[in-house]
Amino acid sequence: MKRLVRSLDVAAIDAKAQSVAKIPALCLMESAGLQIYQKWKSQLDTSNRLVFLCGGGNNGGDALVVARYAYNDGFRNMVLVYTGSHLSPSCEVQRSIAKAYKIPQVDWDTVDESGRHALFEHASWIVDGLVGTGLRGPLKESMQVLVSQANMSPAKRLAIDIPSAIGDDVPVSSVHIHADMTVTMGHEKLAMYHPISRASCGRIVLVNPSFPPFLLDQCTATAQLCERVRASLPSLAENEYKNSRGHVAIFGGSKQYSGAARLSSRTAFASRAGLVTLFCDKEVYPVASSESPSVMVQVYAGQTLSRFDAILAGPGWGEGREALLETLFASKLPVVLDADGIRAYASLLKGGKPPVHGPLILTPHIGELRLLAQSLFPEDAHDVAKSDTPSTFFQVLERIATHLQATLVVKSQLVYIASVGKQTVVVEGNNPSLGVAGSGDVLSGILVALLAKLKDCDQAALEGTLIHQRAGSLAAAQYGYYDSETLISFVGRATQEAEV
């Protein structure tokens, strides 16, 4: 796992590198600029027009060092765009060096509208050195105009340390730089891993601008970034058979949504479950029972649940399932709640009926996460449900998991796994091909199969998420884009790959 830290904590390391390790600020800046340029230069051609946006702080100073290294490498078609009237001592030095180099420079606040447009008209790359990790709120209006024009440019954008106006406590709805590449320093920042802000960072590259290791080690993680791309599961014993591999019960399927439960059922088999029983509405029983001979299909009429190892409730379930959900919880069996199961649970919570349950995994998307927050915390539902800053978003995840005594697997372009007493784990697959109807039903099928065997919610959540991501990568490599039925055919391979 890689640490995700608050921006302020990295800023503190920068200060301690100067005060404790006695490294001059200009040396740190020089190292930062050189490493940023080295990570970036392979994407450049000397004919490129480079536009450097340079604020008055150390972030702007870093951009000026990058510009100087580019100049030394033969780049001449460049311009430095200055903003900010209060300069840090190091930035002031770098501006004087740039002036001595005679690199063209303009002051954003003194350029007219046509001149501003011309700055970006033929740009190949825009380097964002406006503001770094010290930002506490939205940008000033003139800076917002600059950022908006930079974002509208067809040029690619490189962000130094963090895209300007992304911060721990800055609303993600604020105007901010949309980068194609971010070279971040010291540690990766929590603020870059909100569902909205992550997309604005592009490819993230981590460098160390000469921060001493003993200072980096002092930085406390706020969340964890999973670096593994493949799951890890114990191999099945040679004497395993269908009962020992786990018997899964799936409650789902309705007249309106008959396909979701069938996707989950098939996926459970591909994820090593030995037996799968699907409980569906009588209206869809004829269709469900003829769909797959391997799945035992029944209509629930109070049958005992003790023969099952884990339950999945929700795929295509429809409305009005609160009473049945209470019955499932009362079994104290491990439960995975998805889709309509989550909405039924939220209804019980909102009605002041928090049912006692056994081990529990919930798989909400962002909208369902907000629904849970509104049901649990009506007194501050607006702030909690909005989750408009990275700090608040991660706090909400952990608050819901603790309150429900459950493991959350929150689905967006990233996956967030939050559980009681542990730091949230972020899994990023960078695979938009998984954003297809039914993909969540496949994930829930994986999770319930693993939970039936592993008996550990946190382990099943992480390994199941990695299997889902790996299956998506395999499917994308072979087909490009695909439907969820095709995805299932790769789940078995990803599961087998995970066995150690």
Coordinates of C-alpha atoms in Angstrom, one line a residue:
M1 CA 0.0 0.0 0.0
K2 CA 1.1 3.6 -0.7
R3 CA 0.3 6.4 1.7
L4 CA -2.1 9.1 0.8
V5 CA -1.4 12.1 3.0
R6 CA -2.9 15.6 3.6
S7 CA -1.3 18.4 1.6
L8 CA -0.5 20.3 4.8
D9 CA 1.6 17.4 6.0
V10 CA 3.7 17.5 2.9
A11 CA 4.1 21.2 3.3
A12 CA 5.3 20.6 6.8
I13 CA 8.0 18.2 5.5
D14 CA 9.2 20.9 3.1
A15 CA 9.6 23.3 6.0
K16 CA 11.3 20.7 8.2
A17 CA 13.7 19.8 5.4
Q18 CA 14.9 23.4 5.6
S19 CA 14.8 23.9 9.4
V20 CA 15.8 20.4 10.6
A21 CA 17.8 18.9 7.8
K22 CA 19.3 22.3 6.9
I23 CA 18.6 22.0 3.2
P24 CA 18.3 25.4 1.6
A25 CA 14.9 26.2 0.0
L26 CA 16.6 27.0 -3.3
C27 CA 18.3 23.5 -3.3
L28 CA 14.9 21.8 -2.8
M29 CA 13.4 23.9 -5.6
E30 CA 16.2 23.2 -8.0
S31 CA 15.9 19.4 -7.3
A32 CA 12.1 19.5 -7.7
G33 CA 12.3 21.4 -11.0
L34 CA 15.0 19.1 -12.4
Q35 CA 13.1 16.0 -11.5
I36 CA 9.8 17.3 -12.9
Y37 CA 11.6 18.2 -16.2
Q38 CA 13.2 14.8 -16.4
K39 CA 9.8 13.0 -16.0
W40 CA 8.2 15.3 -18.6
K41 CA 10.8 15.9 -21.3
S42 CA 10.3 12.6 -23.2
Q43 CA 6.9 13.9 -24.2
L44 CA 8.3 17.1 -25.8
D45 CA 9.6 18.1 -29.2
T46 CA 11.7 21.2 -29.5
S47 CA 9.2 22.7 -31.9
N48 CA 6.6 22.7 -29.1
R49 CA 5.2 26.0 -27.7
L50 CA 5.4 25.9 -23.9
V51 CA 3.4 28.2 -21.7
F52 CA 4.4 28.3 -18.0
L53 CA 1.8 29.6 -15.6
C54 CA 3.9 30.9 -12.6
G55 CA 2.3 32.1 -9.4
G56 CA 4.2 34.1 -6.8
G57 CA 4.8 31.2 -4.4
N58 CA 7.2 28.2 -4.4
N59 CA 5.0 26.4 -6.9
G60 CA 5.6 29.2 -9.3
G61 CA 9.4 29.0 -8.5
D62 CA 9.3 25.3 -9.3
A63 CA 7.7 26.1 -12.7
L64 CA 10.5 28.6 -13.4
V65 CA 13.2 26.0 -12.8
V66 CA 11.4 23.6 -15.2
A67 CA 11.3 26.4 -17.8
R68 CA 15.0 27.0 -17.4
Y69 CA 15.9 23.3 -17.9
A70 CA 13.7 23.3 -21.0
Y71 CA 15.5 26.4 -22.2
N72 CA 18.9 24.8 -21.6
D73 CA 17.7 21.8 -23.7
G74 CA 17.0 24.0 -26.7
F75 CA 13.4 25.0 -26.3
R76 CA 12.9 28.6 -27.4
N77 CA 9.2 28.9 -28.2
M78 CA 8.1 29.5 -24.7
V79 CA 6.5 32.2 -22.5
L80 CA 6.3 32.8 -18.8
V81 CA 2.9 34.0 -17.5
Y82 CA 3.2 35.7 -14.2
T83 CA 0.5 36.2 -11.6
G84 CA 0.6 37.1 -7.9
S85 CA 2.0 40.3 -6.3
H86 CA 3.4 38.7 -3.2
L87 CA 6.5 36.6 -4.1
S88 CA 8.2 34.1 -1.9
P89 CA 12.0 34.7 -1.5
S90 CA 12.8 31.6 -3.6
C91 CA 10.3 32.5 -6.4
E92 CA 11.8 36.0 -6.5
V93 CA 15.3 34.5 -7.1
Q94 CA 13.9 32.3 -9.9
R95 CA 12.2 35.2 -11.6
S96 CA 15.4 37.1 -11.6
I97 CA 17.2 34.2 -13.2
A98 CA 14.5 33.9 -15.9
K99 CA 14.9 37.6 -16.6
A100 CA 18.6 37.2 -17.0
Y101 CA 17.9 34.3 -19.5
K102 CA 15.6 36.7 -21.4
I103 CA 12.8 34.2 -21.5
P104 CA 9.7 36.0 -22.7
Q105 CA 7.4 36.9 -19.8
V106 CA 4.0 38.6 -19.4
D107 CA 1.9 39.7 -16.4
W108 CA -1.5 38.1 -16.7
D109 CA -3.3 41.0 -15.0
T110 CA -1.9 43.6 -17.5
V111 CA -2.8 41.6 -20.7
D112 CA -5.9 42.5 -22.6
E113 CA -8.5 39.9 -23.7
S114 CA -7.0 39.4 -27.2
G115 CA -3.6 39.1 -25.7
R116 CA -4.7 36.5 -23.2
H117 CA -6.3 34.4 -26.0
A118 CA -3.1 34.6 -28.0
L119 CA -1.0 33.2 -25.1
F120 CA -2.7 29.8 -25.5
E121 CA -3.6 29.8 -29.2
H122 CA -0.7 27.7 -30.4
A123 CA 0.4 26.1 -27.1
S124 CA 1.5 22.5 -27.1
W125 CA 1.9 22.2 -23.3
I126 CA 0.7 24.4 -20.4
V127 CA 2.7 24.0 -17.2
D128 CA 0.7 24.7 -14.1
G129 CA 2.7 26.4 -11.4
L130 CA 0.0 28.7 -10.1
V131 CA -0.7 27.5 -6.6
G132 CA 0.4 24.4 -4.7
T133 CA -0.6 22.6 -1.6
G134 CA -1.1 25.7 0.5
L135 CA -4.4 26.7 -1.0
R136 CA -7.3 26.9 1.5
G137 CA -10.2 28.0 -0.7
P138 CA -11.3 28.7 -4.2
L139 CA -9.1 30.8 -6.4
K140 CA -9.5 34.6 -6.8
E141 CA -11.6 35.7 -9.8
S142 CA -8.8 36.7 -12.0
M143 CA -7.0 33.4 -11.4
Q144 CA -10.2 31.5 -12.2
V145 CA -10.3 33.3 -15.6
L146 CA -6.7 32.2 -16.2
V147 CA -7.4 28.6 -15.2
S148 CA -10.6 28.5 -17.3
Q149 CA -8.7 29.7 -20.4
A150 CA -5.9 27.2 -19.8
N151 CA -8.5 24.4 -19.5
M152 CA -10.2 25.4 -22.8
S153 CA -6.9 25.3 -24.7
P154 CA -6.3 22.2 -26.8
A155 CA -2.8 22.0 -25.3
K156 CA -1.9 19.3 -22.9
R157 CA -1.4 20.4 -19.3
L158 CA 1.3 19.5 -16.8
A159 CA 0.6 20.2 -13.1
I160 CA 3.4 20.7 -10.6
D161 CA 2.8 18.8 -7.3
I162 CA -1.0 19.1 -7.5
P163 CA -3.4 20.8 -10.1
S164 CA -4.0 24.3 -9.0
A165 CA -7.2 24.7 -6.8
I166 CA -7.3 21.1 -5.8
G167 CA -6.8 20.9 -2.1
D168 CA -7.9 19.0 1.0
D169 CA -10.5 21.5 2.0
V170 CA -11.2 23.1 -1.3
P171 CA -14.6 22.2 -2.9
V172 CA -14.0 19.9 -5.9
S173 CA -16.7 22.0 -7.7
S174 CA -14.4 25.0 -7.7
V175 CA -12.6 26.0 -10.9
H176 CA -9.3 24.1 -11.0
I177 CA -6.7 22.9 -13.5
H178 CA -7.5 19.8 -15.5
A179 CA -4.1 18.2 -16.0
D180 CA -3.0 15.4 -18.3
M181 CA 0.0 14.7 -16.1
T182 CA 0.8 15.6 -12.5
V183 CA 4.3 15.3 -11.0
T184 CA 3.7 15.3 -7.3
M185 CA 6.4 15.5 -4.6
G186 CA 7.2 13.6 -1.4
H187 CA 3.9 11.6 -1.1
E188 CA 0.8 11.4 -3.1
K189 CA -1.9 13.7 -1.8
L190 CA -5.3 12.6 -0.5
A191 CA -6.9 15.6 -2.3
M192 CA -6.0 14.0 -5.7
Y193 CA -8.2 10.9 -5.0
H194 CA -11.6 12.3 -4.7
P195 CA -13.8 10.9 -7.5
I196 CA -13.9 14.2 -9.3
S197 CA -10.4 15.5 -8.6
R198 CA -8.7 12.3 -9.6
A199 CA -9.8 12.8 -13.2
S200 CA -8.2 16.2 -13.1
C201 CA -4.8 14.9 -12.3
G202 CA -4.2 12.7 -15.3
R203 CA -1.2 10.4 -15.0
I204 CA 0.4 10.9 -11.6
V205 CA 4.1 10.6 -11.2
L206 CA 5.8 10.7 -7.8
V207 CA 9.2 12.2 -7.2
N208 CA 11.2 13.2 -4.1
P209 CA 12.7 16.7 -4.3
S210 CA 15.5 15.7 -1.8
F211 CA 13.2 15.3 1.2
P212 CA 15.1 13.2 3.8
P213 CA 13.6 9.7 4.2
F214 CA 13.4 10.2 8.0
L215 CA 11.1 13.1 7.4
L216 CA 9.0 11.4 4.8
D217 CA 8.5 8.5 7.2
Q218 CA 7.1 10.8 9.8
C219 CA 4.2 11.7 7.5
T220 CA 1.0 10.0 8.7
A221 CA -1.3 8.4 6.1
T222 CA -4.9 9.5 6.0
A223 CA -5.8 6.7 3.5
Q224 CA -4.0 4.0 1.5
L225 CA -3.6 3.6 -2.2
C226 CA -3.5 -0.1 -3.3
E227 CA -0.5 -0.7 -5.5
R228 CA -1.4 -4.3 -6.4
V229 CA -3.1 -5.0 -9.7
R230 CA -3.8 -8.7 -9.0
A231 CA -5.7 -10.3 -6.1
S232 CA -4.2 -12.9 -3.8
L233 CA -6.3 -15.9 -2.7
P234 CA -5.4 -19.2 -1.0
S235 CA -5.6 -22.1 -3.5
L236 CA -8.5 -24.5 -3.1
A237 CA -7.5 -27.7 -1.4
E238 CA -7.4 -30.9 -3.6
N239 CA -10.3 -32.4 -1.7
E240 CA -12.6 -29.4 -2.1
Y241 CA -16.1 -30.1 -3.3
K242 CA -19.2 -28.1 -4.0
N243 CA -20.3 -27.8 -0.3
S244 CA -16.9 -26.9 1.0
R245 CA -16.4 -24.3 -1.7
G246 CA -19.4 -22.3 -0.3
H247 CA -23.1 -22.2 -0.8
V248 CA -24.3 -18.7 -1.8
A249 CA -27.9 -17.4 -1.6
I250 CA -28.8 -14.6 -3.9
F251 CA -32.0 -12.6 -3.3
G252 CA -32.8 -10.6 -6.4
G253 CA -34.6 -10.4 -9.7
S254 CA -38.0 -9.0 -10.3
K255 CA -40.4 -8.5 -13.2
Q256 CA -38.8 -5.2 -14.2
Y257 CA -35.1 -6.3 -13.6
S258 CA -34.7 -10.0 -14.3
G259 CA -31.1 -9.9 -15.6
A260 CA -29.1 -8.5 -12.7
A261 CA -29.5 -11.5 -10.4
R262 CA -28.7 -13.9 -13.2
L263 CA -25.4 -12.0 -13.8
S264 CA -24.5 -12.2 -10.1
S265 CA -25.4 -15.9 -10.0
R266 CA -23.2 -16.8 -12.9
T267 CA -20.4 -14.7 -11.5
A268 CA -20.5 -16.4 -8.1
F269 CA -19.6 -19.7 -9.9
A270 CA -16.8 -18.0 -11.8
S271 CA -15.5 -16.8 -8.4
R272 CA -15.2 -20.4 -6.9
A273 CA -18.6 -20.7 -5.2
G274 CA -19.7 -24.4 -5.2
L275 CA -23.4 -23.9 -5.0
V276 CA -25.7 -21.0 -5.9
T277 CA -29.3 -20.6 -5.0
L278 CA -31.3 -17.8 -6.5
F279 CA -34.4 -16.6 -4.7
C280 CA -36.5 -14.5 -7.1
D281 CA -40.1 -13.4 -7.5
K282 CA -42.6 -15.9 -8.8
E283 CA -43.3 -13.7 -11.9
V284 CA -39.7 -14.3 -13.1
Y285 CA -39.2 -17.8 -11.8
P286 CA -39.9 -19.5 -15.2
V287 CA -37.3 -17.4 -16.9
A288 CA -34.7 -17.6 -14.1
S289 CA -35.0 -21.3 -13.7
S290 CA -34.4 -22.0 -17.4
E291 CA -31.5 -19.5 -17.7
S292 CA -28.7 -21.6 -16.1
P293 CA -29.0 -25.3 -15.1
S294 CA -26.2 -24.8 -12.5
V295 CA -28.2 -22.3 -10.5
M296 CA -30.9 -23.6 -8.1
V297 CA -33.9 -21.2 -8.4
Q298 CA -36.6 -20.9 -5.8
V299 CA -39.3 -18.5 -4.6
Y300 CA -38.6 -17.6 -1.0
A301 CA -41.4 -18.7 1.4
G302 CA -39.6 -18.7 4.7
Q303 CA -37.1 -21.5 4.0
T304 CA -34.3 -21.9 6.5
L305 CA -31.2 -19.9 5.7
S306 CA -28.7 -21.8 7.9
R307 CA -27.5 -24.0 5.0
F308 CA -26.0 -21.0 3.2
D309 CA -22.5 -19.6 3.8
A310 CA -23.3 -16.0 2.6
I311 CA -26.1 -14.0 1.1
L312 CA -26.3 -11.4 -1.6
A313 CA -29.3 -9.2 -1.6
G314 CA -30.3 -6.5 -4.0
P315 CA -29.5 -7.2 -7.7
G316 CA -32.7 -6.3 -9.6
W317 CA -34.7 -6.7 -6.5
G318 CA -37.1 -3.9 -6.9
E319 CA -38.9 -1.9 -4.2
G320 CA -40.6 -2.9 -1.0
R321 CA -38.0 -5.4 0.3
E322 CA -37.5 -4.0 3.8
A323 CA -39.3 -6.8 5.7
L324 CA -37.4 -9.5 3.8
L325 CA -34.1 -7.7 4.4
E326 CA -34.8 -7.7 8.1
T327 CA -35.3 -11.5 7.9
L328 CA -32.0 -11.9 6.1
F329 CA -30.2 -9.8 8.6
A330 CA -31.7 -11.8 11.5
S331 CA -30.0 -14.9 10.2
K332 CA -26.7 -13.2 11.2
L333 CA -25.1 -14.8 8.1
P334 CA -22.5 -12.7 6.1
V335 CA -24.4 -10.5 3.7
V336 CA -23.5 -8.4 0.7
L337 CA -25.9 -5.6 -0.1
D338 CA -26.1 -4.1 -3.5
A339 CA -28.4 -1.8 -5.5
D340 CA -32.0 -2.2 -4.3
G341 CA -30.8 -3.9 -1.1
I342 CA -28.9 -0.7 -0.2
R343 CA -32.0 1.3 -0.9
A344 CA -34.1 -1.0 1.3
Y345 CA -31.5 -0.7 4.1
A346 CA -31.5 3.1 3.8
S347 CA -35.3 3.0 4.1
L348 CA -35.0 1.0 7.4
L349 CA -32.4 3.4 8.7
K350 CA -34.4 6.5 7.8
G351 CA -37.4 4.9 9.6
G352 CA -35.4 4.5 12.8
K353 CA -35.2 0.8 12.4
P354 CA -31.5 -0.1 12.3
P355 CA -31.6 -3.9 12.2
V356 CA -28.9 -6.0 13.9
H357 CA -26.9 -7.9 11.4
G358 CA -23.9 -10.2 11.0
P359 CA -20.8 -9.5 8.8
L360 CA -21.9 -7.0 6.2
I361 CA -20.5 -5.6 2.9
L362 CA -22.3 -2.7 1.1
T363 CA -21.5 -1.8 -2.5
P364 CA -23.0 1.7 -3.1
H365 CA -22.3 3.9 -6.0
I366 CA -21.9 7.6 -5.2
G367 CA -25.6 8.3 -5.3
E368 CA -26.4 5.4 -3.0
L369 CA -23.6 6.6 -0.7
R370 CA -25.3 9.9 -0.4
L371 CA -28.6 8.2 0.3
L372 CA -27.1 6.3 3.2
A373 CA -25.5 9.5 4.5
Q374 CA -28.9 11.3 4.4
S375 CA -30.6 8.4 6.1
L376 CA -28.0 8.1 8.9
F377 CA -27.2 11.7 9.6
P378 CA -30.3 13.8 8.8
E379 CA -29.2 16.6 11.1
D380 CA -26.3 17.4 8.8
A381 CA -27.4 15.7 5.7
H382 CA -26.6 18.6 3.4
D383 CA -22.9 18.8 4.4
V384 CA -22.4 15.0 4.6
A385 CA -24.3 14.1 1.4
K386 CA -22.5 16.8 -0.6
S387 CA -19.1 15.6 0.3
D388 CA -17.7 18.4 -1.8
T389 CA -14.1 18.5 -0.4
P390 CA -11.7 15.6 -0.4
S391 CA -11.4 15.7 3.4
T392 CA -15.1 15.5 3.9
F393 CA -15.5 12.7 1.4
F394 CA -13.1 10.4 3.1
Q395 CA -14.5 11.4 6.5
V396 CA -18.0 10.4 5.3
L397 CA -16.8 7.0 4.1
E398 CA -15.3 6.2 7.5
R399 CA -18.2 7.6 9.4
I400 CA -20.8 5.5 7.5
A401 CA -18.7 2.4 7.8
T402 CA -18.3 2.9 11.6
H403 CA -21.9 3.7 12.2
L404 CA -23.2 0.7 10.3
Q405 CA -20.4 -1.6 11.5
A406 CA -19.9 -2.6 7.9
T407 CA -17.4 -2.7 5.0
L408 CA -18.1 -0.3 2.2
V409 CA -17.1 -0.9 -1.4
V410 CA -17.9 2.4 -3.0
K411 CA -18.0 2.4 -6.8
S412 CA -17.0 5.3 -9.0
Q413 CA -14.1 5.6 -11.5
L414 CA -12.1 4.6 -8.4
V415 CA -13.2 2.1 -5.8
Y416 CA -13.0 3.0 -2.1
I417 CA -13.0 0.3 0.6
A418 CA -13.9 1.7 4.0
S419 CA -14.2 -0.5 7.1
V420 CA -14.4 -0.1 10.9
G421 CA -11.2 1.1 12.5
K422 CA -9.1 1.0 9.3
Q423 CA -8.0 3.6 6.9
T424 CA -9.9 3.7 3.6
V425 CA -8.2 1.9 0.7
V426 CA -8.3 3.4 -2.7
V427 CA -8.2 1.1 -5.8
E428 CA -7.8 2.6 -9.2
G429 CA -8.0 0.4 -12.2
N430 CA -7.9 3.2 -14.8
N431 CA -10.3 1.1 -16.9
P432 CA -13.3 2.9 -18.2
S433 CA -14.4 -0.2 -20.1
L434 CA -15.8 -1.5 -16.8
G435 CA -18.4 1.3 -16.8
V436 CA -21.0 -0.9 -18.4
A437 CA -24.5 -1.9 -17.3
G438 CA -24.3 -5.0 -15.1
S439 CA -20.7 -4.5 -14.1
G440 CA -21.8 -3.8 -10.5
D441 CA -23.8 -7.1 -10.5
V442 CA -20.7 -8.9 -11.5
L443 CA -18.7 -7.3 -8.7
S444 CA -21.4 -8.3 -6.1
G445 CA -21.3 -11.8 -7.4
I446 CA -17.5 -12.0 -6.9
L447 CA -17.8 -10.5 -3.4
V448 CA -20.4 -12.9 -2.1
A449 CA -18.6 -15.9 -3.4
L450 CA -15.3 -14.8 -1.7
L451 CA -17.1 -13.9 1.5
A452 CA -18.7 -17.4 1.7
K453 CA -15.3 -18.9 1.6
L454 CA -13.0 -16.4 3.3
K455 CA -15.4 -15.3 6.1
D456 CA -13.6 -11.9 6.2
C457 CA -15.4 -8.8 4.9
D458 CA -12.3 -6.7 4.5
Q459 CA -10.3 -9.4 2.7
A460 CA -13.2 -10.3 0.4
A461 CA -13.8 -6.6 -0.4
L462 CA -10.2 -5.9 -1.4
E463 CA -9.5 -9.2 -3.2
G464 CA -12.9 -9.2 -4.9
T465 CA -12.4 -5.6 -6.2
L466 CA -9.0 -6.6 -7.6
I467 CA -10.5 -9.6 -9.3
H468 CA -13.2 -7.4 -10.9
Q469 CA -10.6 -4.9 -12.1
R470 CA -8.3 -7.7 -13.4
A471 CA -11.2 -9.3 -15.3
G472 CA -12.0 -5.9 -16.9
S473 CA -8.4 -5.5 -18.0
L474 CA -8.4 -9.0 -19.5
A475 CA -11.7 -8.3 -21.3
A476 CA -10.5 -4.9 -22.6
A477 CA -7.3 -6.4 -23.9
Q478 CA -9.1 -9.1 -25.9
Y479 CA -12.3 -7.2 -27.0
G480 CA -11.8 -3.5 -26.3
Y481 CA -15.4 -2.9 -25.2
Y482 CA -17.7 -5.6 -24.0
D483 CA -21.0 -6.4 -22.1
S484 CA -21.2 -7.8 -18.6
E485 CA -21.9 -11.3 -19.8
T486 CA -18.6 -11.2 -21.6
L487 CA -16.9 -9.8 -18.5
I488 CA -18.0 -12.9 -16.5
S489 CA -16.1 -15.1 -18.8
F490 CA -12.9 -13.4 -17.6
V491 CA -13.7 -13.5 -13.9
G492 CA -12.8 -17.2 -13.6
R493 CA -9.4 -16.5 -15.2
A494 CA -8.7 -13.6 -12.9
T495 CA -9.7 -15.7 -9.9
Q496 CA -7.4 -18.5 -10.9
E497 CA -4.6 -16.1 -11.4
A498 CA -5.1 -14.8 -7.8
E499 CA -4.5 -18.3 -6.3
V500 CA -1.1 -18.6 -4.5

